[in-house]
XYZ file of C-alpha atoms in Angstrom:
559
model
C 14.189 30.486 9.675
C 16.029 28.111 7.521
C 12.857 27.651 4.793
C 8.981 28.378 4.770
C 6.872 25.981 3.737
C 3.180 25.170 4.674
C 1.401 23.677 1.427
C 0.785 19.864 2.629
C -1.482 19.012 5.850
C 1.454 17.761 7.649
C 3.107 20.620 7.929
C 4.925 21.248 11.235
C 2.247 21.949 14.087
C -0.111 22.950 11.202
C 1.823 26.305 10.829
C 4.765 25.933 8.611
C 7.997 23.800 8.271
C 10.772 26.002 8.912
C 13.954 23.559 9.286
C 13.279 20.740 7.124
C 9.838 19.951 5.879
C 8.006 16.968 8.108
C 8.059 15.401 4.274
C 12.028 15.156 4.245
C 12.436 17.713 1.987
C 15.410 19.982 2.976
C 15.835 23.219 3.463
C 18.086 23.907 0.086
C 15.611 21.906 -1.668
C 12.473 24.068 -0.413
C 14.313 27.224 -1.223
C 15.037 26.241 -4.767
C 11.161 25.364 -5.189
C 10.697 28.751 -4.507
C 12.915 30.385 -6.597
C 11.140 28.334 -9.431
C 7.710 29.569 -8.494
C 8.929 32.800 -8.645
C 10.371 32.146 -12.003
C 7.289 30.670 -13.674
C 5.410 34.234 -12.580
C 7.985 35.666 -14.455
C 7.116 33.224 -17.685
C 3.453 34.030 -16.811
C 4.457 37.829 -17.002
C 5.470 37.651 -20.603
C 3.212 35.116 -21.775
C 0.269 36.474 -20.484
C 1.275 39.634 -22.567
C 2.563 37.859 -25.399
C -0.308 35.616 -26.005
C -2.666 38.925 -26.129
C -1.167 39.388 -29.455
C -0.685 35.957 -30.712
C 2.313 34.613 -29.125
C 2.714 31.337 -27.387
C 4.721 28.255 -27.036
C 3.362 25.222 -26.514
C 6.968 23.932 -25.114
C 7.196 26.580 -22.432
C 3.408 26.048 -21.806
C 3.748 22.870 -20.549
C 6.957 23.383 -18.956
C 5.331 25.619 -16.339
C 2.604 22.894 -15.428
C 5.583 20.224 -15.258
C 7.477 22.822 -13.238
C 4.464 23.520 -10.771
C 4.154 19.548 -10.705
C 7.922 18.820 -9.782
C 6.980 21.120 -6.467
C 3.935 19.155 -5.272
C 4.788 17.248 -2.014
C 6.830 14.443 -2.004
C 7.878 14.988 -5.366
C 10.868 15.852 -5.990
C 14.053 16.466 -3.507
C 17.108 16.591 -5.574
C 18.386 20.119 -5.720
C 20.253 19.570 -9.074
C 17.042 18.769 -10.872
C 15.687 22.082 -9.443
C 19.041 23.874 -10.845
C 18.330 22.240 -14.304
C 14.212 23.166 -14.082
C 15.457 27.287 -12.979
C 18.214 27.500 -16.073
C 15.269 26.373 -18.555
C 12.990 28.309 -16.804
C 15.003 31.968 -17.431
C 15.749 30.478 -20.701
C 12.328 29.693 -22.442
C 11.113 33.202 -20.181
C 13.472 35.100 -22.052
C 13.264 33.439 -25.338
C 9.165 34.427 -24.924
C 10.304 37.853 -23.803
C 12.219 38.022 -27.098
C 9.038 36.772 -29.409
C 6.951 39.207 -27.155
C 8.791 42.307 -27.566
C 9.065 41.456 -31.638
C 5.843 41.009 -32.400
C 4.381 44.102 -30.716
C 6.867 45.855 -32.910
C 5.063 43.864 -35.723
C 2.269 45.590 -34.495
C 2.553 48.743 -33.590
C 5.742 50.174 -35.937
C 8.057 50.870 -32.524
C 10.431 49.216 -30.503
C 8.895 47.395 -27.387
C 11.330 47.355 -24.797
C 11.182 47.098 -21.189
C 12.405 44.216 -18.690
C 9.493 44.114 -16.789
C 9.313 43.333 -12.680
C 12.332 41.389 -11.217
C 10.797 37.904 -11.262
C 10.419 38.590 -15.115
C 13.855 39.682 -15.758
C 16.053 38.711 -12.706
C 19.712 36.371 -14.053
C 21.772 34.897 -11.807
C 25.425 35.517 -12.384
C 25.859 31.707 -12.840
C 23.894 28.578 -11.582
C 25.883 27.836 -8.739
C 23.677 26.461 -5.902
C 25.087 28.983 -3.568
C 23.904 31.864 -6.214
C 20.373 30.338 -6.911
C 20.006 30.219 -2.817
C 20.715 33.701 -2.144
C 18.429 35.108 -4.305
C 15.756 32.310 -3.143
C 15.929 33.603 0.025
C 14.438 37.069 -1.093
C 11.679 35.351 -2.608
C 9.528 33.351 -0.454
C 6.361 32.840 0.600
C 6.534 35.223 3.648
C 9.184 38.062 1.612
C 7.320 40.485 1.518
C 6.236 40.943 5.635
C 4.293 44.029 4.673
C 1.419 41.655 2.582
C -1.823 41.149 3.825
C -2.066 37.884 5.434
C -5.204 37.078 3.506
C -3.991 38.383 0.464
C -1.178 36.001 0.826
C -3.280 33.382 1.863
C -5.253 33.709 -1.297
C -1.919 33.647 -3.522
C -0.544 30.625 -1.834
C -4.142 28.768 -2.522
C -4.201 29.729 -6.589
C -0.682 28.249 -6.653
C -1.425 25.097 -4.604
C -4.329 24.482 -6.921
C -2.282 25.194 -10.233
C 0.288 22.893 -9.016
C -2.488 20.288 -9.152
C -3.646 21.264 -12.293
C -0.049 21.234 -13.313
C -0.146 17.146 -12.588
C -2.898 16.310 -13.920
C -1.759 18.261 -17.536
C 1.384 16.536 -17.254
C -0.365 12.975 -17.111
C -2.897 14.141 -19.773
C -0.063 15.804 -22.256
C 2.244 12.726 -22.151
C -1.293 10.791 -23.805
C -0.928 13.502 -26.339
C -4.338 15.341 -24.990
C -3.937 18.636 -24.891
C -5.902 21.855 -23.859
C -4.393 25.244 -24.882
C -7.003 27.378 -22.550
C -5.633 25.183 -19.250
C -2.068 26.006 -19.693
C -3.504 29.388 -20.645
C -5.274 29.987 -17.559
C -2.248 28.740 -15.304
C -0.322 31.878 -16.531
C -2.931 33.789 -16.553
C -3.542 32.761 -12.443
C 0.114 32.995 -11.660
C 0.193 36.306 -13.176
C -2.666 37.372 -11.228
C -0.635 36.191 -7.718
C 1.819 38.869 -8.647
C -0.824 41.537 -8.813
C -0.805 43.910 -5.863
C -4.055 45.829 -7.404
C -6.143 42.885 -6.929
C -8.497 42.954 -3.876
C -9.327 39.898 -1.373
C -13.144 39.689 -3.322
C -10.742 39.606 -7.114
C -8.582 36.539 -5.562
C -11.880 34.764 -4.259
C -13.055 35.211 -7.898
C -9.730 33.347 -9.579
C -9.643 30.786 -6.584
C -13.375 29.759 -8.085
C -11.882 30.194 -11.854
C -9.241 27.876 -10.329
C -11.652 25.202 -9.589
C -13.808 25.497 -12.589
C -10.248 25.233 -14.514
C -8.964 22.593 -12.566
C -12.091 20.087 -13.071
C -11.508 20.942 -16.776
C -8.450 19.947 -16.067
C -9.764 16.489 -14.538
C -11.909 16.045 -17.884
C -8.663 16.308 -19.907
C -7.411 13.719 -17.978
C -9.932 11.365 -17.900
C -10.466 11.538 -21.323
C -6.541 10.447 -21.737
C -7.035 7.472 -19.854
C -9.954 6.190 -21.119
C -8.991 6.750 -24.565
C -5.797 5.204 -24.573
C -6.425 2.057 -22.211
C -10.293 1.379 -22.236
C -12.901 2.574 -19.115
C -12.247 0.579 -16.058
C -13.811 -2.008 -14.895
C -15.318 -3.524 -11.795
C -12.796 -5.577 -10.735
C -11.148 -7.612 -7.692
C -7.221 -7.219 -7.731
C -4.981 -9.476 -5.924
C -2.960 -8.305 -2.814
C -1.123 -11.277 -2.499
C 2.231 -12.063 -4.101
C 2.936 -14.873 -7.545
C 6.057 -17.055 -7.404
C 8.754 -15.095 -9.109
C 10.701 -11.762 -8.865
C 8.875 -8.750 -9.500
C 8.974 -5.134 -10.168
C 6.656 -2.562 -8.223
C 5.577 0.125 -9.564
C 4.170 3.417 -7.535
C 2.879 6.767 -8.447
C 0.134 7.838 -11.039
C 1.366 7.981 -14.172
C -0.324 5.073 -16.550
C 1.659 5.708 -19.878
C 4.992 4.463 -17.365
C 3.568 1.680 -16.649
C 2.049 0.730 -20.168
C 5.809 0.490 -21.313
C 7.184 -1.334 -18.492
C 4.590 -3.780 -18.998
C 5.339 -4.193 -22.534
C 9.413 -4.351 -21.962
C 8.373 -6.977 -19.455
C 6.304 -9.381 -21.693
C 7.951 -12.718 -21.147
C 10.805 -11.591 -18.891
C 9.639 -13.884 -16.078
C 9.313 -10.932 -13.933
C 6.245 -9.706 -12.309
C 4.395 -6.380 -12.201
C 2.502 -5.310 -9.114
C 1.396 -1.613 -8.045
C 1.733 0.247 -5.084
C -0.194 2.847 -3.558
C -2.209 5.409 -6.198
C -1.258 2.763 -9.021
C -3.538 -0.016 -7.666
C -6.722 1.434 -10.181
C -4.456 0.627 -13.202
C -5.193 -3.035 -11.999
C -9.019 -2.084 -13.619
C -8.035 -0.769 -17.159
C -8.916 -3.565 -19.598
C -5.470 -2.465 -21.662
C -3.446 -3.572 -19.060
C -5.041 -6.555 -17.862
C -4.173 -8.534 -21.149
C -0.919 -8.565 -19.599
C -0.479 -11.931 -17.615
C 2.525 -10.694 -15.341
C 0.531 -7.936 -14.207
C -0.446 -9.822 -11.438
C -1.813 -7.178 -8.827
C -1.087 -4.870 -5.562
C 1.538 -5.044 -3.331
C 1.222 -2.774 -0.036
C -1.119 0.352 0.903
C -0.804 3.586 1.152
C 2.197 5.744 0.145
C 3.362 7.207 3.834
C 3.790 3.183 4.183
C 6.416 2.897 1.857
C 9.473 2.110 3.607
C 8.911 -1.074 5.398
C 6.776 -2.169 2.194
C 10.061 -1.170 -0.070
C 12.144 -2.909 1.625
C 9.840 -6.468 2.107
C 9.482 -6.056 -1.957
C 13.166 -7.108 -2.195
C 12.657 -6.275 -5.933
C 13.528 -2.677 -7.787
C 10.563 -0.183 -7.055
C 9.755 2.684 -9.755
C 8.085 5.750 -9.272
C 6.533 7.201 -11.557
C 5.411 10.721 -9.720
C 5.304 12.193 -6.087
C 4.301 10.333 -3.351
C 7.730 8.988 -2.797
C 9.280 9.161 0.884
C 13.113 9.743 1.353
C 14.163 6.084 0.667
C 16.074 3.822 3.543
C 19.565 2.714 2.302
C 18.933 -0.518 1.653
C 16.791 -0.219 -0.940
C 18.310 2.994 -2.231
C 19.762 0.986 -4.489
C 16.931 -0.775 -6.193
C 14.380 2.671 -6.304
C 14.031 4.824 -9.320
C 12.934 7.526 -10.391
C 11.206 9.039 -13.594
C 9.353 12.162 -14.716
C 9.133 15.054 -12.713
C 10.340 12.856 -9.615
C 13.486 12.626 -8.170
C 15.734 12.272 -5.092
C 19.480 12.557 -4.982
C 21.448 9.307 -5.263
C 18.156 7.628 -6.618
C 18.995 6.351 -10.171
C 16.340 8.431 -12.730
C 15.071 7.441 -15.987
C 15.437 9.896 -18.339
C 12.281 11.347 -20.459
C 11.222 9.546 -23.801
C 13.118 11.172 -26.807
C 11.855 11.115 -30.728
C 9.034 9.019 -29.740
C 10.683 6.510 -28.155
C 9.753 4.569 -25.254
C 11.305 4.921 -21.687
C 14.040 2.303 -21.647
C 13.174 0.300 -17.728
C 15.991 -2.295 -19.464
C 18.294 -1.489 -16.205
C 15.172 -1.942 -13.808
C 14.450 -5.098 -15.790
C 17.786 -6.496 -15.701
C 18.524 -5.949 -11.891
C 14.513 -7.978 -11.009
C 15.515 -11.102 -12.810
C 18.537 -11.537 -10.507
C 16.114 -10.669 -6.985
C 13.852 -13.247 -4.991
C 10.122 -12.782 -5.375
C 8.585 -10.545 -2.973
C 7.535 -11.386 0.437
C 4.004 -12.038 1.402
C 2.582 -8.705 3.465
C -1.431 -9.932 3.134
C -3.657 -12.255 0.820
C -6.893 -11.894 -0.760
C -8.382 -9.198 -3.047
C -9.924 -6.169 -3.148
C -12.308 -4.232 -5.354
C -11.423 -1.436 -7.705
C -12.637 -0.252 -11.363
C -15.649 1.881 -10.153
C -15.427 4.663 -12.042
C -18.205 6.884 -13.694
C -18.705 4.675 -16.809
C -18.991 1.550 -14.832
C -21.508 3.003 -12.310
C -23.572 4.596 -15.019
C -23.851 1.364 -16.436
C -25.812 0.529 -13.680
C -27.247 3.492 -12.806
C -31.130 1.998 -13.222
C -29.751 -0.307 -10.395
C -28.488 2.607 -8.298
C -31.670 4.404 -8.504
C -34.048 1.574 -7.848
C -31.710 1.096 -4.564
C -32.181 4.601 -3.925
C -35.902 4.580 -4.400
C -36.631 1.394 -2.341
C -34.968 2.840 0.620
C -32.077 0.013 0.047
C -29.214 2.841 -0.105
C -30.026 6.002 2.508
C -26.932 7.797 1.628
C -23.844 8.050 -0.050
C -20.419 9.431 1.913
C -18.037 10.512 -0.669
C -14.770 9.548 1.198
C -12.110 10.558 -1.557
C -8.311 12.153 -1.062
C -5.247 11.300 0.546
C -4.285 9.135 3.113
C -0.939 10.285 5.715
C 0.773 9.420 8.574
C -0.778 11.229 11.413
C -2.636 8.977 13.876
C -5.673 11.152 13.886
C -6.668 9.692 10.056
C -7.948 6.256 12.000
C -10.721 8.429 11.928
C -11.459 7.653 8.640
C -11.474 4.283 8.906
C -13.694 4.394 12.017
C -16.236 6.615 9.887
C -16.613 3.705 7.324
C -17.078 1.259 10.153
C -19.672 3.162 11.686
C -21.636 4.092 8.700
C -25.062 1.796 8.815
C -25.215 -0.829 6.246
C -27.636 1.368 3.721
C -25.227 3.637 2.854
C -22.334 3.760 -0.032
C -18.390 5.348 0.415
C -17.970 6.594 -3.041
C -13.847 6.891 -3.236
C -10.808 7.879 -4.698
C -6.875 8.643 -4.057
C -5.061 7.129 -1.677
C -7.517 7.421 1.609
C -9.839 4.789 0.579
C -5.982 2.700 2.250
C -7.714 3.095 6.176
C -10.785 1.455 5.180
C -10.571 -0.750 1.091
C -9.702 -3.648 3.154
C -12.435 -3.802 5.892
C -15.203 -6.752 4.936
C -18.245 -3.756 4.568
C -20.155 -5.864 2.513
C -22.352 -5.120 -0.751
C -25.762 -3.738 -1.223
C -27.984 -5.232 -4.151
C -24.228 -6.351 -5.347
C -23.155 -3.409 -5.492
C -19.679 -2.772 -2.839
C -20.228 -0.694 -0.168
C -16.598 0.978 -0.869
C -17.359 2.274 -4.801
C -13.550 3.116 -6.024
C -13.111 5.025 -8.254
C -8.957 5.397 -9.097
C -6.664 7.910 -7.991
C -6.707 11.254 -6.634
C -6.692 12.135 -10.679
C -10.179 10.076 -11.160
C -11.977 12.279 -9.061
C -13.673 13.538 -11.910
C -15.696 10.281 -11.987
C -16.850 11.084 -8.533
C -18.715 14.569 -9.803
C -19.622 12.503 -13.112
C -21.825 10.268 -10.705
C -23.090 13.157 -8.755
C -23.960 15.001 -11.695
C -25.661 12.141 -13.705
C -27.661 11.797 -10.362
C -29.023 14.972 -10.206
C -30.115 14.673 -13.704
C -31.688 11.211 -13.286
C -33.984 12.589 -10.169
C -34.670 16.160 -11.531
C -33.098 17.965 -9.133
C -32.073 21.858 -9.205
C -29.241 21.579 -7.010
C -26.186 18.983 -6.417
C -26.790 19.681 -2.472
C -30.364 18.107 -2.758
C -28.750 15.107 -3.554
C -28.100 11.949 -0.586
C -24.369 12.670 -0.688
C -22.344 13.785 2.140
C -18.478 14.905 1.677
C -15.860 14.095 4.345
C -12.491 14.948 1.850
C -9.110 14.024 3.315
C -5.984 16.183 2.469
C -2.866 15.939 2.357
C -1.061 17.253 -0.855
C -2.223 19.650 -3.760
C -3.942 17.603 -6.193
C -5.918 17.297 -3.046
C -6.512 20.778 -3.001
C -7.463 21.673 -6.658
C -10.036 19.021 -6.097
C -11.946 20.378 -3.448
C -11.768 23.846 -5.439
C -13.186 21.098 -8.257
C -16.234 20.812 -5.641
C -16.544 24.343 -4.591
C -16.617 25.460 -7.748
C -19.522 23.282 -8.752
C -21.629 24.829 -5.598
C -21.100 21.904 -3.218
C -21.905 22.484 0.326
C -21.096 21.451 3.696
C -17.837 19.626 2.733
C -15.892 18.143 5.916
C -11.847 18.407 5.329
C -9.488 17.147 8.243
C -7.623 15.999 9.672
C -7.024 19.597 9.710
C -8.100 22.789 7.670
C -5.077 23.804 5.730
C -2.033 26.279 7.367
C -2.288 28.093 4.490
C -5.694 29.550 5.017
C -6.107 32.617 6.914
C -8.762 32.540 9.653
C -10.675 35.675 7.312
C -10.149 33.293 4.372
C -11.260 30.018 5.861
C -14.164 32.004 7.440
C -14.980 33.119 3.953
C -15.075 29.709 2.662
C -17.240 28.701 5.888
C -19.849 31.511 4.988
C -20.082 30.829 1.393
C -20.114 26.996 1.407
C -19.980 25.135 4.773
C -17.141 24.052 4.587
C -16.513 22.599 8.016
C -13.240 20.983 9.710
C -13.735 17.089 11.310
C -15.546 16.472 14.641
C -15.960 13.473 16.079
C -16.745 10.264 14.273
C -19.995 9.729 16.393
C -21.019 13.672 15.497
C -19.838 13.320 11.804
C -21.586 10.067 11.338
C -24.785 11.394 12.755
C -24.901 14.487 10.884
C -23.829 13.117 7.439
C -26.939 10.899 7.302
C -29.195 13.738 7.710
C -27.298 15.840 5.639
C -25.656 18.282 7.811
């Protein structure tokens, strides 16, 4: 095998990509990512020990989260960027080791030496890619042939959950919302994945804790976004085009959009969202910009055709980049933890200054306006604050029977034809059901005319996958309002679509709250061994999707 990766839903034959990722990730990048994760475990070795003595470094803590984020599916395809991250990981690890050993000597009065395990001490002779790849070939997912498959499965599940947490933390910290307990847990959990003494039961407990901390990270990000940009408001978003050239913003990062809008004000350039940036149209602070004109296109996997049709520059703020076509390679830009070889990268902020988007803006001014793909409007902005503000109306509709059931259909969209299932479910649900959604899975049904119930749209879009926290807050508010003892007593069914690792942490967060009978599709994760999958089936009645007819019938009666 040239590589081995099974972290996403579209992994080859639902087993694992061994030559090249279905996502487009080449083997060298996959292997460098494996090596980076290995070294993050080394940082965590010294980080957990140092923290017990009062030693920790905020830069290192954040780096671990960001480096995990860089390895998320469709985030970064650039091997040179991973070489830089690997070198920085080693430098930060060794500095943390030095600080920890110095503190140990202060506390105990004797030398505290020792190099620790290989991941806590290995250094290459040089940072040439070949030297790194030689080591990377020894540290991948399948490197230990004797490792129990259930232990491997649970370790990888923890790591993939941490990747989702890392993404949330990066977004929150950019907006100056921090929580040292979350970054400390990331290192605690990474260290746990190296501990050969932990049993399957121990690792299941760590998975549960990962979900709990994931929920905490989601709340932190929600607070960061709403403090900065206001509470999202119910908004109808234009999906056509306006006269004039434009810039298309995709990914997830709100501060990048904020700074771009500031820099394009009065420049004669329109700004459109794409994919997971659609929900930003509902934030009050963004709505004040007249040149912020709506959303263009659909989910991430359609971007090749849509980016070509757009005609202007595209800014990828985070993951969800598809290897670009040559005919728009010169007008796509990455920033943050995203990257692709040969694509211009916008550097990080320095000394409190904004990112410099001048190249994008200059290029946009010389482009024609986008080709129109569609016309009309779609509703967004049904985050927890909006729903809770009309909670009495929702409760009355439930009591009167106007609303019989909510179906949470959050998560990810993807290329596979099997995902047509979610559109068919949306169409098959009766008119007295409300769909609660977050993430790009909604693009399968958010442009269908499903109508309203008592003025409430039947598709209530809470935002990005990053905003899935809203769906949890809404459920908890209904539990309190109806004075229930168990979240599973609510008239809510869960039918979650997953693709990448942020969806994994959303699932773990729901499980940590005790939510049962979640349908997960289009397939169960390849990284769940049969025994581990059975653990979650028994404990939470987790189940794969079935036929549209069977699933709709069962969800309507709470099964």
